[in-house]
Amino acid sequence: MTENMHDPGVSNKMPSSSGSNRGEGNSKSKTSRRSFLKLSVAGAGVAAAGAAGITVARRMEGIPQDTLPIPINDDFKPIDQRNVLHIFAYSKALDQKHPERTKKFGNYNFYERFKTFYNGPYRKDPGYTQLERALAIGGFALLSKLHGPYGLSNPDGLLSSWKQEMLAKSQYEFPSKQEASQVIKSAAALYGAIKCGITRRDRRFDYDPLYDIGQERELSWERDFPFEPKTVIVIMTEMDYLAMSTAPSWITDATVGNAYVEALKIAAQTALFLRQLGYKAVATMNDMGMCGPYAVAAGLGEGGRNGQVITTGYGPRVRISKVYTDLDYVEYDKPKTLGVASFCLQCKRCAESCPSEAITFDGPSWEPTYSSDPDYIWHAAKGVYKFHNDTKKCFKFWIENDGACANCIASCPYNKPDFSHHRFVDIMNVVAPSQVHGLMKEFDILFGYGTVSDPAAVKKFWKKGRTKT
Amino acid sequence: MMELMWYVVGFLAGVSGYLVYMLSRKYNLGVIGLGSLIIGLFLILFTVAWSVGSVLEGVPRAASMGIVFFAMPGIVLLTFTAKRFLTPRYRKT
Ligand code: SF4
Ligand code: SF4
């Protein structure tokens, strides 16, 4: 390091040591004191930089919270599963019971329209040909075999069966709660989970009553479910970045389906693992309870404007499954804040990209801001302070598109492939004040990320071969 | 490819560190000169990492925008350091 770290204009005027009339010993001691001072300053600088680095790294993983970062009113009631749109749209009985829902949504019959889903003709536009349809059917294929014919929201499927098969007679005793959690997470990771979190069962997040479309009957937690769940293990799988960037093409369906199949497989394996350890466990997808709040409670991410859980490293490009178990000798994860809520306030890119205008441009609220008519907002979760989106409009677009859409995932600035240079931006996001977030969104657009309805993306997906990004 | 990129960036970072050391021994850079030299070199290295990463992930536009937004200020800072500080006037005796 240079002798003179101060302003060069000043340093140039300083007499050189050879011209000094001070004694040599005195000069040496002054020099060594100065060197010592410099070393101390440098050491303090390195220590400060190290501490700042650790703080930023911790903040990037999220700041643990003692309470859920989703404010919920005390009078919040668990959601009746009959009011879940995908349950309602599958059920003939519910359709007949609620003609007002059809009427209030411009005489749009969800049940009849849903029957047409995936049955439309191939098209000529890129992303909608026989090729993409085949890919999507392949992606979802096992799901209908393994979970059942009524979609992911219907409880008690094949791999998600409530039967406690292969339950060990003796219970394995974990040496500590911490070890129990580590063991479960290691098992889930081995089965293929990209993230796994463990949280207490929270009745507010469970559907109650549950509803089985196959039998068109209400199910009760107390009467029908085989045990009292104490803990929920939340599992995440990744959707392919390139496939997602073709949104809203049928290729996105393929990666959505594929990630769901993986999520179901991992949940089923983890549930069986627990049963083999003597603990009751059931794998579940979107049935039984809301994946989003459970994932947030398990510290895996934060809720975004687009209604998805935004996670570190993947953004909203994940699918979620869960395992309900009676094992409660575990160390629970804490929810974390990642700064998503403040980013979403400025960003709104998903809302701008949503072809059905289902996503709100408004801030978070306790109730939907798009309507207060109970016959229109029958599916909404009231009493939760969040972004309220009109999922009926989303559903309608899916039917028109004859495939899922996912523009709100593809366009989100948090959706990035796992390349290290994006971690720099993650750091920026954490350290930058919230006013800068709007600017960061504009830069994201300028840099060419999050484009949707792009025929070139379809071409790129097929041309890429299977080199995973 | 990313591994190779990090190897090259690591090598360049080492060379940059040595360059900073040598220049600061030879010239009275002061805080401003040293700061702009270090930030300028960092921006250039960051641009290499950013642009190669962007091309590999298939977003060439991000690579070119990276050059505009990161490399340009880096070059400006390095030019400023060279013109202002790396002159005989600031050379240490
Ligand atoms: S999936 Fe598409 S239609 Fe539905 S909310 Fe997202 S962007 Fe809107
Ligand atoms: S696109 Fe923007 S507003 Fe929407 S979820 Fe992502 S960060 Fe939030």
Coordinates of C-alpha atoms and ligand atoms in Angstrom, one line a residue:
Chain A
M1 CA 0.0 0.0 0.0
T2 CA 1.2 3.5 -0.7
E3 CA 2.8 5.7 1.9
N4 CA 0.4 8.5 1.2
M5 CA -3.3 7.7 1.1
H6 CA -4.3 11.4 1.5
D7 CA -5.0 13.9 -1.2
P8 CA -2.2 13.8 -3.8
G9 CA -2.2 17.6 -4.1
V10 CA -1.3 17.9 -0.5
S11 CA 1.1 15.0 -0.4
N12 CA 3.2 16.4 -3.2
K13 CA 4.0 19.4 -1.0
M14 CA 5.2 17.3 1.9
P15 CA 8.9 17.2 2.4
S16 CA 10.5 13.8 1.6
S17 CA 12.0 11.9 4.5
S18 CA 15.5 12.4 3.2
G19 CA 15.0 16.2 3.5
S20 CA 13.8 15.9 7.0
N21 CA 15.9 17.2 9.9
R22 CA 14.2 14.9 12.4
G23 CA 16.2 12.1 14.0
E24 CA 16.1 8.7 12.3
G25 CA 14.8 6.8 15.4
N26 CA 12.0 9.3 15.8
S27 CA 11.1 9.0 12.1
K28 CA 11.1 5.2 12.3
S29 CA 8.8 5.2 15.3
K30 CA 6.5 7.6 13.5
T31 CA 6.5 5.5 10.4
S32 CA 5.8 2.3 12.3
R33 CA 3.0 4.1 14.3
R34 CA 1.5 5.2 11.0
S35 CA 1.9 1.7 9.5
F36 CA 0.2 0.3 12.5
L37 CA -2.6 2.8 12.2
K38 CA -3.0 2.0 8.5
L39 CA -3.0 -1.7 9.2
S40 CA -5.7 -1.2 11.9
V41 CA -7.8 0.8 9.5
A42 CA -7.4 -1.8 6.8
G43 CA -8.2 -4.6 9.3
A44 CA -11.2 -2.7 10.5
G45 CA -12.3 -2.2 6.8
V46 CA -11.9 -5.9 6.0
A47 CA -13.8 -6.8 9.2
A48 CA -16.6 -4.3 8.4
A49 CA -16.8 -5.6 4.8
G50 CA -16.9 -9.2 6.1
A51 CA -19.6 -8.4 8.6
A52 CA -21.6 -6.5 5.9
G53 CA -21.2 -9.5 3.6
I54 CA -22.5 -11.9 6.3
T55 CA -25.4 -9.6 7.0
V56 CA -26.3 -9.3 3.4
A57 CA -26.0 -13.1 2.8
R58 CA -28.3 -13.7 5.8
R59 CA -30.8 -11.1 4.6
M60 CA -30.7 -12.7 1.1
E61 CA -31.8 -16.0 2.8
G62 CA -34.5 -14.0 4.6
I63 CA -34.9 -12.4 8.0
P64 CA -36.5 -14.9 10.4
Q65 CA -39.7 -13.7 12.0
D66 CA -41.5 -14.8 15.1
T67 CA -44.8 -14.2 13.5
L68 CA -46.2 -14.9 10.1
P69 CA -45.5 -12.1 7.6
I70 CA -49.1 -12.3 6.5
P71 CA -51.4 -10.4 8.8
I72 CA -54.6 -12.5 9.5
N73 CA -57.7 -11.2 11.3
D74 CA -58.8 -12.9 14.4
D75 CA -62.2 -13.6 12.8
F76 CA -60.6 -15.3 9.8
K77 CA -62.4 -18.6 9.1
P78 CA -60.8 -21.6 7.3
I79 CA -62.0 -21.8 3.7
D80 CA -64.7 -24.3 2.8
Q81 CA -63.1 -26.5 0.1
R82 CA -66.2 -26.2 -2.0
N83 CA -65.3 -22.6 -2.6
V84 CA -62.0 -23.5 -4.1
L85 CA -62.4 -22.6 -7.8
H86 CA -60.9 -25.9 -9.1
I87 CA -63.1 -28.0 -6.9
F88 CA -66.2 -26.0 -7.8
A89 CA -65.4 -26.2 -11.6
Y90 CA -65.0 -30.0 -11.4
S91 CA -68.2 -30.6 -9.5
K92 CA -71.5 -31.0 -11.1
A93 CA -73.4 -31.0 -7.8
L94 CA -71.8 -27.7 -6.8
D95 CA -72.5 -26.2 -10.2
Q96 CA -76.2 -27.0 -9.8
K97 CA -76.2 -25.7 -6.2
H98 CA -74.8 -22.3 -7.1
P99 CA -76.4 -20.9 -10.3
E100 CA -75.7 -17.4 -8.9
R101 CA -72.0 -17.9 -9.4
T102 CA -72.5 -18.5 -13.1
K103 CA -74.9 -15.6 -13.4
K104 CA -72.6 -13.1 -11.6
F105 CA -69.7 -13.9 -13.9
G106 CA -71.5 -13.0 -17.1
N107 CA -73.4 -16.3 -17.3
Y108 CA -70.1 -18.2 -17.5
N109 CA -70.5 -21.8 -16.5
F110 CA -67.3 -23.0 -14.9
Y111 CA -68.3 -26.6 -14.9
E112 CA -69.3 -26.8 -18.5
R113 CA -66.3 -24.8 -19.7
F114 CA -63.9 -26.8 -17.7
K115 CA -65.0 -29.9 -19.6
T116 CA -63.6 -28.3 -22.8
F117 CA -60.2 -27.7 -21.3
Y118 CA -57.4 -29.5 -23.2
N119 CA -59.8 -30.6 -25.9
G120 CA -59.4 -27.8 -28.4
P121 CA -57.7 -28.2 -31.8
Y122 CA -54.0 -27.8 -32.4
R123 CA -53.2 -24.3 -33.7
K124 CA -50.6 -23.0 -36.1
D125 CA -49.1 -20.4 -33.7
P126 CA -45.7 -21.3 -32.2
G127 CA -46.3 -22.9 -28.8
Y128 CA -49.7 -24.3 -29.6
T129 CA -49.1 -27.1 -32.1
Q130 CA -49.4 -30.8 -31.8
L131 CA -45.8 -30.8 -30.5
E132 CA -46.5 -28.6 -27.5
R133 CA -49.8 -30.4 -26.7
A134 CA -48.0 -33.7 -26.7
L135 CA -45.3 -32.3 -24.4
A136 CA -48.0 -30.9 -22.0
I137 CA -49.9 -34.2 -21.9
G138 CA -46.7 -36.0 -21.2
G139 CA -45.9 -33.5 -18.4
F140 CA -49.2 -34.0 -16.7
A141 CA -49.7 -37.7 -17.6
L142 CA -48.8 -39.4 -14.4
L143 CA -50.5 -36.8 -12.3
S144 CA -54.0 -38.0 -13.2
K145 CA -52.9 -41.6 -12.7
L146 CA -51.2 -40.9 -9.4
H147 CA -53.4 -38.3 -7.8
G148 CA -56.8 -39.1 -9.3
P149 CA -59.0 -37.7 -12.1
Y150 CA -60.3 -34.6 -10.3
G151 CA -57.2 -32.4 -10.3
L152 CA -54.8 -31.5 -7.6
S153 CA -57.4 -30.0 -5.3
N154 CA -59.3 -33.2 -4.6
P155 CA -58.2 -35.0 -1.4
D156 CA -57.4 -38.6 -0.8
G157 CA -55.9 -39.6 -4.1
L158 CA -53.7 -42.5 -5.1
L159 CA -50.3 -41.4 -4.0
S160 CA -51.9 -38.9 -1.7
S161 CA -54.0 -41.6 -0.1
W162 CA -55.2 -41.2 3.5
K163 CA -54.7 -44.9 4.2
Q164 CA -51.8 -45.5 6.6
E165 CA -50.2 -48.3 4.6
M166 CA -46.9 -49.7 5.7
L167 CA -47.0 -47.9 9.1
A168 CA -44.2 -49.3 11.3
K169 CA -45.3 -50.8 14.6
S170 CA -42.5 -49.2 16.6
Q171 CA -41.7 -45.5 16.5
Y172 CA -38.2 -44.4 15.8
E173 CA -36.9 -42.1 18.5
F174 CA -35.0 -39.1 17.3
P175 CA -32.2 -38.0 19.6
S176 CA -33.2 -34.3 19.3
K177 CA -35.8 -32.1 17.5
Q178 CA -33.1 -30.5 15.5
E179 CA -31.9 -33.9 14.2
A180 CA -35.5 -34.9 13.4
S181 CA -35.8 -31.9 11.2
Q182 CA -32.4 -32.4 9.5
V183 CA -33.3 -36.1 8.8
I184 CA -36.6 -35.2 7.2
K185 CA -35.0 -32.5 5.1
S186 CA -32.2 -34.8 4.0
A187 CA -34.7 -37.4 3.0
A188 CA -36.8 -34.9 1.0
A189 CA -33.7 -33.6 -0.7
L190 CA -32.7 -37.1 -1.6
Y191 CA -36.1 -37.7 -3.2
G192 CA -35.6 -34.5 -5.2
A193 CA -36.9 -31.5 -3.3
I194 CA -35.2 -28.2 -4.1
K195 CA -36.4 -26.8 -0.8
C196 CA -38.1 -28.2 2.3
G197 CA -39.5 -26.5 5.3
I198 CA -41.3 -27.7 8.4
T199 CA -44.0 -25.9 10.2
R200 CA -46.8 -26.5 12.8
R201 CA -50.1 -27.5 11.4
D202 CA -52.3 -24.4 11.4
R203 CA -56.0 -25.0 11.1
R204 CA -56.5 -21.5 9.5
F205 CA -54.6 -22.8 6.4
D206 CA -56.6 -26.0 6.1
Y207 CA -59.8 -26.3 4.1
D208 CA -62.6 -27.0 6.4
P209 CA -64.8 -28.8 5.6
L210 CA -63.0 -30.8 2.9
Y211 CA -64.8 -31.9 -0.2
D212 CA -64.4 -35.0 -2.3
I213 CA -65.7 -34.5 -5.9
G214 CA -65.6 -38.2 -6.7
Q215 CA -68.2 -38.9 -4.1
E216 CA -69.6 -35.4 -4.1
R217 CA -69.5 -35.3 -0.3
E218 CA -68.2 -33.2 2.5
L219 CA -65.3 -34.7 4.5
S220 CA -64.5 -33.8 8.1
W221 CA -61.1 -33.6 9.7
E222 CA -62.4 -35.2 12.9
R223 CA -64.6 -37.9 11.3
D224 CA -62.8 -38.9 8.1
F225 CA -59.1 -38.0 8.4
P226 CA -57.2 -40.9 9.9
F227 CA -55.2 -38.9 12.6
E228 CA -54.7 -35.5 14.0
P229 CA -51.9 -33.8 12.1
K230 CA -49.5 -31.8 14.2
T231 CA -46.9 -30.9 11.6
V232 CA -46.8 -30.0 8.0
I233 CA -43.7 -30.6 5.8
V234 CA -43.6 -28.3 2.8
I235 CA -41.8 -29.5 -0.3
M236 CA -40.8 -27.5 -3.4
T237 CA -39.8 -28.5 -6.9
E238 CA -38.5 -26.4 -9.7
M239 CA -40.2 -25.6 -13.0
D240 CA -37.9 -25.3 -16.0
Y241 CA -36.8 -21.7 -16.7
L242 CA -36.7 -22.0 -20.5
A243 CA -40.1 -23.7 -20.6
M244 CA -41.5 -21.1 -18.3
S245 CA -40.2 -18.3 -20.6
T246 CA -42.5 -19.5 -23.4
A247 CA -45.6 -18.5 -21.3
P248 CA -48.4 -18.6 -22.0
S249 CA -47.7 -21.4 -24.5
W250 CA -48.6 -25.0 -23.9
I251 CA -44.9 -25.7 -23.1
T252 CA -45.5 -24.0 -19.7
D253 CA -48.2 -26.7 -19.0
A254 CA -45.6 -29.3 -19.5
T255 CA -43.2 -27.9 -16.9
V256 CA -46.0 -27.2 -14.5
G257 CA -47.3 -30.8 -14.8
N258 CA -43.8 -32.2 -14.5
A259 CA -43.0 -30.2 -11.4
Y260 CA -46.3 -31.3 -9.9
V261 CA -45.6 -34.9 -10.6
E262 CA -42.2 -34.6 -9.0
A263 CA -43.7 -32.7 -6.0
L264 CA -46.3 -35.5 -5.5
K265 CA -43.7 -38.2 -5.8
I266 CA -41.4 -36.6 -3.2
A267 CA -44.3 -36.0 -0.8
A268 CA -45.5 -39.6 -1.2
Q269 CA -42.0 -40.9 -0.6
T270 CA -41.5 -38.6 2.4
A271 CA -44.8 -39.7 3.8
L272 CA -43.9 -43.3 3.4
F273 CA -40.5 -42.6 5.0
L274 CA -42.3 -41.2 8.0
R275 CA -44.7 -44.1 8.2
Q276 CA -41.8 -46.5 8.1
L277 CA -40.5 -44.6 11.1
G278 CA -43.8 -45.2 12.9
Y279 CA -45.4 -41.8 12.4
K280 CA -48.7 -41.3 10.6
A281 CA -48.3 -39.3 7.4
V282 CA -50.3 -38.3 4.3
A283 CA -48.9 -36.7 1.2
T284 CA -51.0 -33.9 -0.2
M285 CA -50.9 -31.4 -3.2
N286 CA -53.3 -28.5 -3.4
D287 CA -56.0 -30.4 -1.5
M288 CA -56.4 -30.3 2.3
G289 CA -54.7 -27.0 2.9
M290 CA -53.4 -23.9 1.1
C291 CA -49.8 -24.5 0.0
G292 CA -48.9 -20.8 -0.1
P293 CA -49.4 -19.9 3.6
Y294 CA -47.9 -23.2 4.7
A295 CA -44.8 -22.5 2.5
V296 CA -44.5 -19.0 4.0
A297 CA -44.9 -20.3 7.5
A298 CA -42.2 -22.9 6.8
G299 CA -39.8 -20.1 5.9
L300 CA -39.6 -21.0 2.2
G301 CA -40.6 -17.7 0.8
E302 CA -43.0 -14.8 0.8
G303 CA -46.3 -14.2 -0.9
G304 CA -46.2 -12.0 -4.0
R305 CA -48.7 -9.9 -5.8
N306 CA -49.2 -12.7 -8.3
G307 CA -50.5 -15.0 -5.6
Q308 CA -47.4 -17.2 -5.8
V309 CA -44.8 -17.9 -3.1
I310 CA -41.6 -16.1 -4.1
T311 CA -38.5 -18.1 -3.0
T312 CA -34.9 -17.3 -3.0
G313 CA -33.0 -18.4 -6.1
Y314 CA -36.1 -19.5 -8.0
G315 CA -38.7 -16.7 -7.4
P316 CA -42.2 -18.0 -8.1
R317 CA -40.9 -20.7 -10.5
V318 CA -41.7 -23.5 -8.0
R319 CA -44.5 -26.0 -7.3
I320 CA -45.4 -27.1 -3.8
S321 CA -46.6 -30.3 -2.1
K322 CA -47.0 -31.1 1.6
V323 CA -46.9 -33.9 4.1
Y324 CA -49.3 -33.9 7.1
T325 CA -47.9 -35.9 10.0
D326 CA -48.6 -36.6 13.6
L327 CA -44.8 -36.3 14.4
D328 CA -44.3 -33.2 16.4
Y329 CA -40.9 -33.8 17.9
V330 CA -39.3 -31.6 15.3
E331 CA -37.6 -28.2 15.2
Y332 CA -40.0 -25.9 13.3
D333 CA -38.7 -23.4 10.7
K334 CA -39.5 -19.7 11.2
P335 CA -41.1 -17.6 8.5
K336 CA -38.8 -15.2 6.8
T337 CA -39.2 -11.9 5.1
L338 CA -37.3 -11.4 1.9
G339 CA -38.4 -7.9 1.0
V340 CA -40.9 -9.2 -1.5
A341 CA -43.8 -7.3 -0.1
S342 CA -42.1 -4.0 -0.6
F343 CA -40.8 -5.0 -4.0
C344 CA -44.3 -6.0 -5.2
L345 CA -45.7 -2.6 -4.1
Q346 CA -43.5 -0.9 -6.7
C347 CA -43.3 -3.6 -9.3
K348 CA -46.7 -4.7 -10.7
R349 CA -45.1 -6.5 -13.6
C350 CA -47.2 -9.6 -13.2
A351 CA -50.4 -7.5 -13.2
E352 CA -49.2 -5.8 -16.4
S353 CA -48.5 -9.2 -18.0
C354 CA -51.7 -10.8 -17.0
P355 CA -53.8 -11.3 -20.1
S356 CA -57.0 -11.7 -18.1
E357 CA -56.5 -8.7 -15.8
A358 CA -57.0 -11.1 -12.9
I359 CA -54.1 -9.6 -10.9
T360 CA -54.7 -6.5 -8.9
F361 CA -52.8 -3.3 -9.4
D362 CA -54.0 -2.2 -5.9
G363 CA -52.0 -2.6 -2.7
P364 CA -52.7 -5.4 -0.2
S365 CA -56.0 -5.3 1.5
W366 CA -58.1 -7.4 3.9
E367 CA -60.8 -8.2 1.3
P368 CA -60.9 -8.1 -2.5
T369 CA -60.9 -4.6 -4.0
Y370 CA -62.3 -5.7 -7.4
S371 CA -65.8 -6.4 -5.9
S372 CA -67.6 -6.6 -2.6
D373 CA -70.6 -8.6 -4.0
P374 CA -70.6 -11.9 -2.0
D375 CA -72.0 -13.8 -5.0
Y376 CA -69.0 -12.6 -7.0
I377 CA -66.2 -13.0 -4.5
W378 CA -67.3 -16.4 -3.2
H379 CA -63.8 -17.9 -3.6
A380 CA -61.9 -15.1 -1.9
A381 CA -60.0 -15.5 1.4
K382 CA -61.4 -12.6 3.5
G383 CA -59.6 -11.4 6.5
V384 CA -56.1 -11.9 5.2
Y385 CA -54.0 -8.8 4.4
K386 CA -52.7 -9.6 0.9
F387 CA -53.0 -8.9 -2.8
H388 CA -56.5 -10.1 -3.7
N389 CA -56.7 -11.4 -7.3
D390 CA -59.8 -12.5 -9.2
T391 CA -59.0 -16.1 -10.0
K392 CA -62.2 -16.6 -12.0
K393 CA -60.7 -14.3 -14.7
C394 CA -57.5 -16.4 -14.6
F395 CA -59.6 -19.6 -15.0
K396 CA -61.4 -18.0 -18.0
F397 CA -58.2 -17.2 -19.7
W398 CA -56.9 -20.8 -19.2
I399 CA -60.0 -22.1 -20.9
E400 CA -59.6 -19.7 -23.8
N401 CA -55.9 -20.5 -24.0
D402 CA -56.7 -24.2 -23.8
G403 CA -53.8 -24.5 -21.4
A404 CA -52.4 -22.9 -18.3
C405 CA -50.9 -19.5 -18.7
A406 CA -48.1 -18.6 -16.1
N407 CA -47.3 -15.2 -17.5
C408 CA -47.3 -14.0 -13.9
I409 CA -44.5 -16.4 -13.1
A410 CA -42.5 -15.9 -16.3
S411 CA -42.6 -12.1 -16.1
C412 CA -41.7 -11.8 -12.4
P413 CA -38.3 -10.2 -11.9
Y414 CA -37.6 -12.8 -9.2
N415 CA -37.8 -15.5 -11.8
K416 CA -34.3 -16.0 -12.9
P417 CA -32.3 -19.1 -13.8
D418 CA -29.7 -20.3 -11.3
F419 CA -26.8 -18.2 -12.7
S420 CA -24.5 -16.6 -10.2
H421 CA -24.7 -13.1 -11.7
H422 CA -28.3 -12.9 -10.7
R423 CA -27.2 -13.3 -7.1
F424 CA -25.5 -9.9 -7.4
V425 CA -29.0 -8.5 -8.3
D426 CA -30.4 -10.3 -5.3
I427 CA -27.9 -8.5 -3.1
M428 CA -28.8 -5.2 -4.7
N429 CA -32.5 -6.0 -4.0
V430 CA -31.7 -6.6 -0.4
V431 CA -29.5 -3.6 0.2
A432 CA -31.4 -1.1 -2.0
P433 CA -34.2 1.1 -0.5
S434 CA -37.7 0.3 -1.6
Q435 CA -37.9 3.4 -3.8
V436 CA -35.2 1.8 -6.0
H437 CA -37.3 -1.4 -6.6
G438 CA -39.5 0.3 -9.3
L439 CA -36.3 1.2 -11.1
M440 CA -35.0 -2.4 -10.8
K441 CA -38.1 -3.6 -12.4
E442 CA -37.6 -1.2 -15.3
F443 CA -34.0 -2.4 -15.7
D444 CA -35.2 -6.0 -15.7
I445 CA -37.4 -5.2 -18.7
L446 CA -34.6 -3.2 -20.4
F447 CA -32.2 -6.1 -20.0
G448 CA -34.7 -8.4 -21.8
Y449 CA -36.0 -10.5 -18.9
G450 CA -39.5 -11.6 -18.2
T451 CA -40.8 -11.3 -21.8
V452 CA -44.0 -13.2 -22.4
S453 CA -45.9 -14.2 -25.6
D454 CA -42.6 -14.4 -27.4
P455 CA -42.5 -16.9 -30.3
A456 CA -38.7 -16.7 -30.2
A457 CA -38.8 -18.3 -26.7
V458 CA -40.7 -21.3 -28.1
K459 CA -38.1 -21.7 -30.8
K460 CA -35.3 -21.3 -28.3
F461 CA -36.8 -24.0 -26.0
W462 CA -36.9 -26.6 -28.7
K463 CA -33.5 -25.7 -30.2
K464 CA -31.8 -25.8 -26.8
G465 CA -31.9 -29.5 -26.6
R466 CA -31.9 -30.8 -23.1
T467 CA -29.0 -28.9 -21.6
K468 CA -30.6 -27.8 -18.4
T469 CA -30.2 -24.1 -17.5
Chain B
M1 CA -18.4 -22.9 -19.3
M2 CA -19.4 -21.0 -16.1
E3 CA -16.5 -22.7 -14.4
L4 CA -14.1 -21.5 -17.1
M5 CA -15.6 -18.0 -16.8
W6 CA -15.0 -18.0 -13.0
Y7 CA -11.5 -19.2 -13.5
V8 CA -10.8 -16.4 -16.0
V9 CA -12.5 -13.8 -13.8
G10 CA -10.5 -15.1 -10.8
F11 CA -7.3 -14.8 -12.7
L12 CA -8.2 -11.3 -13.9
A13 CA -9.0 -10.3 -10.3
G14 CA -5.6 -11.4 -9.2
V15 CA -3.9 -9.5 -12.0
S16 CA -6.1 -6.4 -11.2
G17 CA -5.1 -6.7 -7.5
Y18 CA -1.4 -6.7 -8.5
L19 CA -2.0 -3.8 -10.9
V20 CA -3.6 -1.8 -8.1
Y21 CA -0.7 -2.6 -5.8
M22 CA 2.0 -1.6 -8.3
L23 CA 0.2 1.6 -9.3
S24 CA -0.3 2.7 -5.8
R25 CA 3.4 2.1 -5.1
K26 CA 4.4 4.2 -8.1
Y27 CA 1.8 7.0 -7.9
N28 CA 0.2 9.1 -5.3
L29 CA -3.3 8.0 -6.2
G30 CA -5.0 9.2 -3.0
V31 CA -8.5 8.1 -2.0
I32 CA -10.2 9.3 -5.1
G33 CA -7.6 7.8 -7.5
L34 CA -7.5 4.5 -5.7
G35 CA -11.2 4.3 -5.3
S36 CA -11.9 5.0 -9.0
L37 CA -9.2 2.5 -10.0
I38 CA -10.7 -0.3 -7.8
I39 CA -14.3 0.4 -8.8
G40 CA -13.4 0.7 -12.5
L41 CA -11.6 -2.6 -12.4
F42 CA -14.4 -4.2 -10.4
L43 CA -17.0 -3.0 -13.0
I44 CA -15.0 -4.5 -15.8
L45 CA -14.7 -7.8 -14.1
F46 CA -18.4 -7.7 -13.2
T47 CA -19.2 -7.1 -16.8
V48 CA -17.2 -10.1 -17.9
A49 CA -19.1 -12.3 -15.3
W50 CA -22.5 -10.7 -16.2
S51 CA -22.2 -10.9 -19.9
V52 CA -20.8 -14.4 -20.2
G53 CA -23.5 -15.6 -17.7
S54 CA -26.2 -13.8 -19.8
V55 CA -25.0 -15.3 -23.0
L56 CA -24.9 -18.8 -21.5
E57 CA -28.4 -18.5 -20.1
G58 CA -29.6 -17.4 -23.5
V59 CA -30.4 -13.7 -22.9
P60 CA -27.9 -11.9 -25.1
R61 CA -29.8 -8.6 -24.6
A62 CA -28.8 -8.7 -21.0
A63 CA -25.2 -9.2 -22.0
S64 CA -25.2 -6.1 -24.2
M65 CA -27.1 -4.0 -21.7
G66 CA -24.6 -5.2 -19.1
I67 CA -21.8 -3.8 -21.3
V68 CA -23.6 -0.5 -21.6
F69 CA -24.5 -0.2 -17.9
F70 CA -21.5 -1.7 -16.2
A71 CA -18.5 -1.7 -18.6
M72 CA -19.0 1.9 -19.8
P73 CA -18.8 3.4 -16.3
G74 CA -15.9 1.1 -15.6
I75 CA -14.0 2.4 -18.7
V76 CA -14.9 6.0 -17.8
L77 CA -13.5 5.5 -14.3
L78 CA -10.3 3.9 -15.5
T79 CA -9.8 6.6 -18.1
F80 CA -10.4 9.2 -15.4
T81 CA -7.8 7.5 -13.2
A82 CA -5.3 7.2 -16.0
K83 CA -5.7 10.8 -17.2
R84 CA -5.9 12.4 -13.8
F85 CA -3.5 10.4 -11.6
L86 CA -1.2 8.3 -13.7
T87 CA 0.9 11.3 -14.7
P88 CA 4.4 12.4 -13.9
R89 CA 3.0 14.9 -11.5
Y90 CA 1.7 12.2 -9.2
R91 CA 4.7 9.9 -9.6
K92 CA 6.3 9.1 -6.3
T93 CA 9.9 10.2 -6.0
Ligands
SF4_1 S1 -51.8 -17.5 -14.9 FE1 -52.0 -15.9 -16.5 S2 -54.2 -15.3 -16.4 FE2 -53.7 -16.4 -14.5 S3 -53.2 -14.8 -13.1 FE3 -51.3 -15.5 -14.0 S4 -50.9 -14.1 -15.7 FE4 -53.1 -13.9 -15.1
SF4_2 S1 -44.0 -9.5 -10.9 FE1 -43.4 -7.9 -9.5 S2 -45.3 -7.5 -8.4 FE2 -45.6 -9.4 -9.4 S3 -45.0 -10.9 -7.8 FE3 -43.2 -10.6 -9.0 S4 -42.1 -9.0 -7.9 FE4 -44.2 -9.0 -7.1

